[in-house]
Short mmCIF file of C-alpha atoms and ligand atoms in Angstrom, two decimals:
data_model
loop_
_atom_site.label_atom_id
_atom_site.label_comp_id
_atom_site.label_asym_id
_atom_site.label_seq_id
_atom_site.Cartn_x
_atom_site.Cartn_y
_atom_site.Cartn_z
CA UNK F 1 -32.34 -5.00 -14.59
CA UNK F 2 -33.26 -1.61 -13.07
CA UNK F 3 -35.25 1.02 -14.90
CA UNK F 4 -33.00 3.35 -16.92
CA UNK F 5 -34.32 6.35 -15.04
CA UNK F 6 -33.53 4.81 -11.67
CA UNK F 7 -30.45 6.94 -11.02
CA UNK F 8 -27.11 7.86 -12.47
CA UNK F 9 -28.23 9.59 -15.66
CA UNK F 10 -26.19 12.55 -16.87
CA UNK F 11 -28.59 15.34 -15.90
CA UNK F 12 -29.11 13.97 -12.41
CA UNK F 13 -25.35 13.59 -11.83
CA UNK F 14 -24.66 17.06 -13.30
CA UNK F 15 -27.25 18.64 -10.97
CA UNK F 16 -25.72 16.96 -7.95
CA UNK F 17 -22.16 17.88 -8.95
CA UNK F 18 -23.15 21.51 -9.61
CA UNK F 19 -25.00 21.72 -6.28
CA UNK F 20 -21.92 20.47 -4.46
CA UNK F 21 -19.51 22.73 -6.38
CA UNK F 22 -21.75 25.69 -5.51
CA UNK F 23 -21.57 24.77 -1.83
CA UNK F 24 -17.80 24.18 -1.49
CA UNK F 25 -14.62 25.90 -2.60
CA UNK F 26 -12.79 22.57 -2.81
CA UNK F 27 -12.15 21.27 -6.34
CA UNK F 28 -11.37 17.62 -5.63
CA UNK F 29 -8.98 15.61 -7.80
CA UNK F 30 -9.03 12.63 -5.44
CA UNK F 31 -12.17 10.74 -4.44
CA UNK F 32 -12.18 8.35 -1.50
CA UNK F 33 -14.79 5.74 -0.57
CA UNK F 34 -14.67 4.36 2.97
CA UNK F 35 -15.76 0.80 3.75
CA UNK F 36 -17.51 -0.61 6.82
CA UNK F 37 -15.98 0.84 9.96
CA UNK F 38 -13.26 2.53 7.90
CA UNK F 39 -14.72 6.05 7.83
CA UNK F 40 -11.92 7.43 9.99
CA UNK F 41 -10.08 8.49 6.85
CA UNK F 42 -12.61 11.28 6.41
CA UNK F 43 -11.52 12.64 9.79
CA UNK F 44 -7.98 13.15 8.44
CA UNK F 45 -9.11 15.78 5.92
CA UNK F 46 -7.92 19.31 6.66
CA UNK F 47 -10.46 22.15 6.74
CA UNK F 48 -13.33 19.70 6.32
CA UNK F 49 -16.66 20.65 4.88
CA UNK F 50 -19.32 18.06 5.63
CA UNK F 51 -22.56 17.36 3.77
CA UNK F 52 -25.04 14.81 5.06
CA UNK F 53 -26.23 12.52 2.27
CA UNK F 54 -29.79 13.44 3.20
CA UNK F 55 -29.03 17.09 2.27
CA UNK F 56 -27.45 16.33 -1.13
CA UNK F 57 -29.84 16.31 -4.11
CA UNK F 58 -30.30 12.84 -5.66
CA UNK F 59 -28.09 11.09 -3.10
CA UNK F 60 -29.40 7.93 -1.47
CA UNK F 61 -29.23 7.60 2.33
CA UNK F 62 -26.82 5.31 4.16
CA UNK F 63 -28.68 2.58 6.03
CA UNK F 64 -25.81 0.42 7.31
CA UNK F 65 -24.22 0.61 10.76
CA UNK F 66 -20.58 1.69 10.34
CA UNK F 67 -21.39 3.96 7.34
CA UNK F 68 -21.83 7.52 8.64
CA UNK F 69 -23.62 8.79 5.54
CA UNK F 70 -21.80 11.99 4.79
CA UNK F 71 -19.63 13.50 2.10
CA UNK F 72 -16.55 15.30 3.36
CA UNK F 73 -14.50 17.78 1.32
CA UNK F 74 -11.05 18.96 2.36
CA UNK F 75 -7.37 18.45 1.71
CA UNK F 76 -5.20 15.46 2.54
CA UNK F 77 -1.44 16.01 2.26
CA UNK F 78 -2.26 19.11 0.24
CA UNK F 79 -4.45 17.25 -2.27
CA UNK F 80 -8.03 18.44 -2.69
CA UNK F 81 -10.22 15.45 -1.80
CA UNK F 82 -13.82 14.38 -1.51
CA UNK F 83 -14.51 11.47 0.79
CA UNK F 84 -17.59 9.27 1.07
CA UNK F 85 -17.86 8.42 4.75
CA UNK F 86 -20.09 5.47 4.04
CA UNK F 87 -21.17 3.89 0.77
CA UNK F 88 -24.28 2.31 -0.71
CA UNK F 89 -24.73 -1.42 -1.30
CA UNK F 90 -26.95 -3.46 -3.60
CA UNK F 91 -28.64 -5.15 -0.65
CA UNK F 92 -29.92 -1.80 0.68
CA UNK F 93 -32.46 -2.01 -2.11
CA UNK F 94 -31.27 0.85 -4.31
CA UNK F 95 -30.97 0.34 -8.06
CA UNK F 96 -27.39 -0.45 -9.04
CA UNK F 97 -27.17 2.85 -10.97
CA UNK F 98 -28.12 4.74 -7.81
CA UNK F 99 -25.48 3.14 -5.61
CA UNK F 100 -22.81 4.09 -8.12
CA UNK F 101 -24.12 7.63 -8.80
CA UNK F 102 -21.43 9.17 -6.54
CA UNK F 103 -18.71 7.95 -8.95
CA UNK F 104 -20.22 9.94 -11.80
CA UNK F 105 -20.65 12.92 -9.51
CA UNK F 106 -16.96 12.58 -8.59
CA UNK F 107 -16.06 12.62 -12.28
CA UNK F 108 -18.15 15.70 -13.00
CA UNK F 109 -16.53 17.51 -10.07
CA UNK F 110 -13.06 16.88 -11.54
CA UNK F 111 -11.91 13.76 -9.67
CA UNK F 112 -9.18 11.84 -11.52
CA UNK F 113 -8.25 9.16 -9.01
CA UNK F 114 -10.53 7.09 -6.78
CA UNK F 115 -9.31 5.25 -3.69
CA UNK F 116 -11.73 2.69 -2.23
CA UNK F 117 -11.64 0.60 0.92
CA UNK F 118 -13.84 -2.23 2.09
CA UNK F 119 -14.20 -4.89 4.73
CA UNK F 120 -14.09 -8.43 3.36
CA UNK F 121 -13.99 -12.08 4.30
CA UNK F 122 -10.73 -13.92 3.64
CA UNK F 123 -11.15 -16.84 1.22
CA UNK F 124 -7.41 -17.32 0.83
CA UNK F 125 -6.40 -19.71 3.60
CA UNK F 126 -3.06 -17.92 4.06
CA UNK F 127 -4.83 -14.68 4.96
CA UNK F 128 -5.32 -13.69 8.59
CA UNK F 129 -7.89 -11.43 10.19
CA UNK F 130 -6.40 -7.93 10.11
CA UNK F 131 -4.53 -8.41 6.82
CA UNK F 132 -4.83 -5.63 4.27
CA UNK F 133 -5.28 -6.88 0.70
CA UNK F 134 -4.44 -4.68 -2.28
CA UNK F 135 -7.10 -5.55 -4.85
CA UNK F 136 -5.43 -6.49 -8.13
CA UNK F 137 -8.58 -7.77 -9.86
CA UNK F 138 -12.20 -8.66 -9.22
CA UNK F 139 -14.88 -11.25 -9.97
CA UNK F 140 -18.26 -9.61 -10.46
CA UNK F 141 -20.76 -12.31 -9.50
CA UNK F 142 -23.92 -10.13 -9.89
CA UNK F 143 -22.51 -9.15 -13.29
CA UNK F 144 -22.71 -12.78 -14.43
CA UNK F 145 -26.48 -12.49 -14.01
CA UNK F 146 -26.63 -9.21 -15.96
CA UNK F 147 -26.62 -6.97 -12.91
CA UNK F 148 -24.01 -4.49 -14.12
CA UNK F 149 -24.19 -0.74 -13.35
CA UNK F 150 -23.51 0.01 -17.03
CA UNK F 151 -26.44 -2.07 -18.32
CA UNK F 152 -28.98 0.02 -20.18
CA UNK F 153 -28.38 2.73 -22.77
CA UNK F 154 -24.80 4.02 -22.80
CA UNK F 155 -24.21 7.75 -22.36
CA UNK F 156 -21.05 8.57 -24.34
CA UNK F 157 -20.51 11.67 -22.19
CA UNK F 158 -19.41 9.31 -19.44
CA UNK F 159 -17.60 6.64 -21.42
CA UNK F 160 -17.65 3.98 -24.12
CA UNK F 161 -20.25 1.22 -24.50
CA UNK F 162 -17.79 -1.62 -23.84
CA UNK F 163 -15.16 -0.48 -21.36
CA UNK F 164 -12.06 -2.58 -20.77
CA UNK F 165 -11.74 -4.07 -17.27
CA UNK F 166 -8.39 -5.86 -17.55
CA UNK F 167 -6.79 -2.65 -16.28
CA UNK F 168 -9.46 -1.86 -13.67
CA UNK F 169 -6.96 -1.50 -10.81
CA UNK F 170 -4.13 0.91 -11.53
CA UNK F 171 -0.81 -0.95 -11.47
CA UNK F 172 1.33 2.08 -10.61
CA UNK F 173 -0.80 2.77 -7.58
CA UNK F 174 -0.57 -0.89 -6.53
CA UNK F 175 3.23 -0.68 -6.83
CA UNK F 176 3.27 2.53 -4.80
CA UNK F 177 1.13 0.89 -2.11
CA UNK F 178 3.62 -1.99 -1.86
CA UNK F 179 6.55 0.45 -1.54
CA UNK F 180 4.81 2.58 1.07
CA UNK F 181 3.66 -0.47 3.05
CA UNK F 182 7.24 -1.79 3.14
CA UNK F 183 8.56 1.55 4.39
CA UNK F 184 5.88 1.73 7.06
CA UNK F 185 6.74 -1.79 8.25
CA UNK F 186 3.39 -3.23 7.17
CA UNK F 187 4.79 -6.09 5.05
CA UNK F 188 3.74 -8.73 7.56
CA UNK F 189 0.06 -8.00 7.03
CA UNK F 190 0.04 -6.65 3.47
CA UNK F 191 -1.36 -9.00 0.80
CA UNK F 192 -2.66 -8.71 -2.72
CA UNK F 193 -5.42 -10.63 -4.40
CA UNK F 194 -8.72 -10.98 -6.20
CA UNK F 195 -11.92 -9.60 -4.64
CA UNK F 196 -15.25 -11.36 -5.37
CA UNK F 197 -18.41 -9.33 -4.99
CA UNK F 198 -21.80 -10.79 -4.09
CA UNK F 199 -25.09 -8.99 -3.57
CA UNK F 200 -25.47 -9.71 0.14
CA UNK F 201 -26.81 -9.05 2.72
CA UNK F 202 -26.61 -12.69 3.80
CA UNK F 203 -23.07 -13.86 4.33
CA UNK F 204 -21.89 -16.78 2.20
CA UNK F 205 -22.58 -20.44 2.80
CA UNK F 206 -19.68 -22.85 3.19
CA UNK F 207 -20.31 -24.22 -0.31
CA UNK F 208 -20.30 -20.69 -1.77
CA UNK F 209 -17.01 -19.84 -0.04
CA UNK F 210 -15.41 -23.04 -1.35
CA UNK F 211 -16.64 -22.28 -4.85
CA UNK F 212 -15.42 -18.67 -4.82
CA UNK F 213 -12.03 -19.81 -3.57
CA UNK F 214 -11.76 -22.38 -6.35
CA UNK F 215 -12.75 -19.70 -8.86
CA UNK F 216 -9.69 -17.68 -7.86
CA UNK F 217 -11.11 -15.37 -5.21
CA UNK F 218 -8.92 -14.32 -2.29
CA UNK F 219 -11.54 -12.18 -0.53
CA UNK F 220 -15.30 -11.85 -0.67
CA UNK F 221 -17.45 -8.80 -0.03
CA UNK F 222 -20.55 -6.83 -1.02
CA UNK F 223 -19.24 -3.61 -2.56
CA UNK F 224 -16.49 -1.76 -4.46
CA UNK F 225 -16.73 -3.59 -7.80
CA UNK F 226 -19.78 -1.67 -9.03
CA UNK F 227 -18.12 1.61 -8.10
CA UNK F 228 -14.90 0.61 -9.85
CA UNK F 229 -16.76 -0.36 -13.04
CA UNK F 230 -18.49 3.03 -13.18
CA UNK F 231 -15.32 4.93 -12.25
CA UNK F 232 -13.28 3.13 -14.94
CA UNK F 233 -16.04 3.69 -17.50
CA UNK F 234 -15.66 7.40 -16.78
CA UNK F 235 -11.86 7.24 -17.12
CA UNK F 236 -10.88 7.68 -13.47
CA UNK F 237 -8.09 5.50 -12.18
CA UNK F 238 -8.80 3.26 -9.24
CA UNK F 239 -6.93 1.85 -6.30
CA UNK F 240 -8.75 -0.40 -3.83
CA UNK F 241 -7.94 -2.28 -0.65
CA UNK F 242 -9.81 -4.86 1.43
CA UNK F 243 -9.37 -5.20 5.14
CA UNK F 244 -9.79 -8.89 5.96
CA UNK F 245 -12.17 -8.64 8.89
CA UNK F 246 -13.04 -12.33 9.17
CA UNK F 247 -11.98 -15.64 7.67
CA UNK F 248 -14.52 -17.14 5.32
CA UNK F 249 -15.88 -20.37 6.76
CA UNK F 250 -14.81 -23.29 4.54
CA UNK F 251 -15.19 -26.22 6.87
CA UNK F 252 -18.40 -27.86 8.15
CA UNK F 253 -16.70 -28.54 11.49
CA UNK F 254 -15.91 -24.86 12.06
CA UNK F 255 -17.69 -23.02 14.85
CA UNK F 256 -16.95 -19.61 13.24
CA UNK F 257 -19.95 -17.51 12.19
CA UNK F 258 -19.54 -14.36 10.05
CA UNK F 259 -21.20 -11.34 11.62
CA UNK F 260 -21.20 -7.57 11.14
CA UNK F 261 -20.11 -6.87 14.74
CA UNK F 262 -16.85 -8.73 14.15
CA UNK F 263 -16.40 -6.86 10.87
CA UNK F 264 -16.70 -3.50 12.63
CA UNK F 265 -14.48 -4.60 15.51
CA UNK F 266 -11.65 -5.67 13.19
CA UNK F 267 -12.04 -2.52 11.10
CA UNK F 268 -11.57 -0.47 14.25
CA UNK F 269 -8.38 -2.33 15.13
CA UNK F 270 -6.67 -1.88 11.76
CA UNK F 271 -8.18 1.43 10.59
CA UNK F 272 -5.23 3.57 11.72
CA UNK F 273 -2.77 1.62 9.58
CA UNK F 274 -5.08 1.82 6.58
CA UNK F 275 -5.39 5.57 7.06
CA UNK F 276 -1.60 5.92 7.31
CA UNK F 277 -1.12 3.85 4.14
CA UNK F 278 -3.55 6.01 2.15
CA UNK F 279 -2.25 9.35 3.43
CA UNK F 280 1.38 8.36 2.79
CA UNK F 281 0.49 7.25 -0.72
CA UNK F 282 -1.15 10.61 -1.36
CA UNK F 283 1.93 12.37 -0.04
CA UNK F 284 4.25 10.35 -2.30
CA UNK F 285 2.28 11.02 -5.45
CA UNK F 286 3.68 14.57 -5.40
CA UNK F 287 7.23 13.33 -5.79
CA UNK F 288 6.61 10.94 -8.64
CA UNK F 289 5.73 12.38 -12.02
CA UNK F 290 4.38 9.03 -13.26
CA UNK F 291 1.90 9.12 -10.45
CA UNK F 292 0.90 12.76 -10.69
CA UNK F 293 -2.66 13.64 -9.81
O1 LIG B 301 -18.89 -1.35 2.47
P1 LIG B 301 -18.15 -2.61 2.79
O2 LIG B 301 -17.91 -3.46 1.58
O3 LIG B 301 -16.87 -2.36 3.56
O4 LIG B 301 -19.12 -3.44 3.75
C1 LIG B 301 -18.96 -4.82 4.10
C2 LIG B 301 -19.95 -5.65 3.30
C3 LIG B 301 -21.23 -5.45 4.10
O5 LIG B 301 -21.80 -4.22 3.78
C4 LIG B 301 -20.75 -5.41 5.50
C5 LIG B 301 -20.77 -6.77 6.13
O6 LIG B 301 -20.28 -6.73 7.45
O7 LIG B 301 -19.38 -4.95 5.45
#
């Protein structure tokens, strides 16, 4: 387990939030996290104000190709937003509290709803490359070994010691995503399922993919879950989607080999539809009191 001072404590998060609020007029209520090759969403923000992670106090640096490493403030369909154009992963070597620090900073800036995207391998044999999966639940494999971002002393200013996770993914937002996807004509490639997180950076073996599939996983990746745990702990509601960028290899006769280039290539091909789905959802939230921001 990481040292308790390794990132994410209240004072550190407060300093970062205050620094950002002093440098932007935007008061975000929506936080967005972009997955591998999916940073184009940040480019949709109106009147953008961009901060490189390297200029933000206490922020780690992005080290992964396809993660630009900047925080963008602006409005999307009239909603004040903050968007992480690139996220941090366990395998980059940061303590788990550090990779989730932006969620606490979001909370302290006033964010109420977090929308996350990721690239993932498809464990479900019905899934195709290019499918978009609404995440309805997760399996936190590093968590089974005690690697949970909430391990260590609990700070009640963020949330309770034992937060519930059976409602981790907001059901109203999932329903809205289904409705919007149907209207946009995306039904053919819209799925829902369970996302399994591993630490990475190595992709999974065939035996691991088979096991995760049998355990109920529909997609496998290396992110999102830690952010969702910290966001839920702090009371923000979460909606997350995986873009299935490759099919998980389940068969010893297969010639397929997972690789990051394919991940980025598929992200590029489907990113526009993901952006449209998110922006239309944001637009609709205005007209539905149950989904007010
Ligand atoms: O940030 P995400 O989860 O989209 O990134 C995925 C997992 C690895 O970082 C990388 C593998 O290609 O893409």
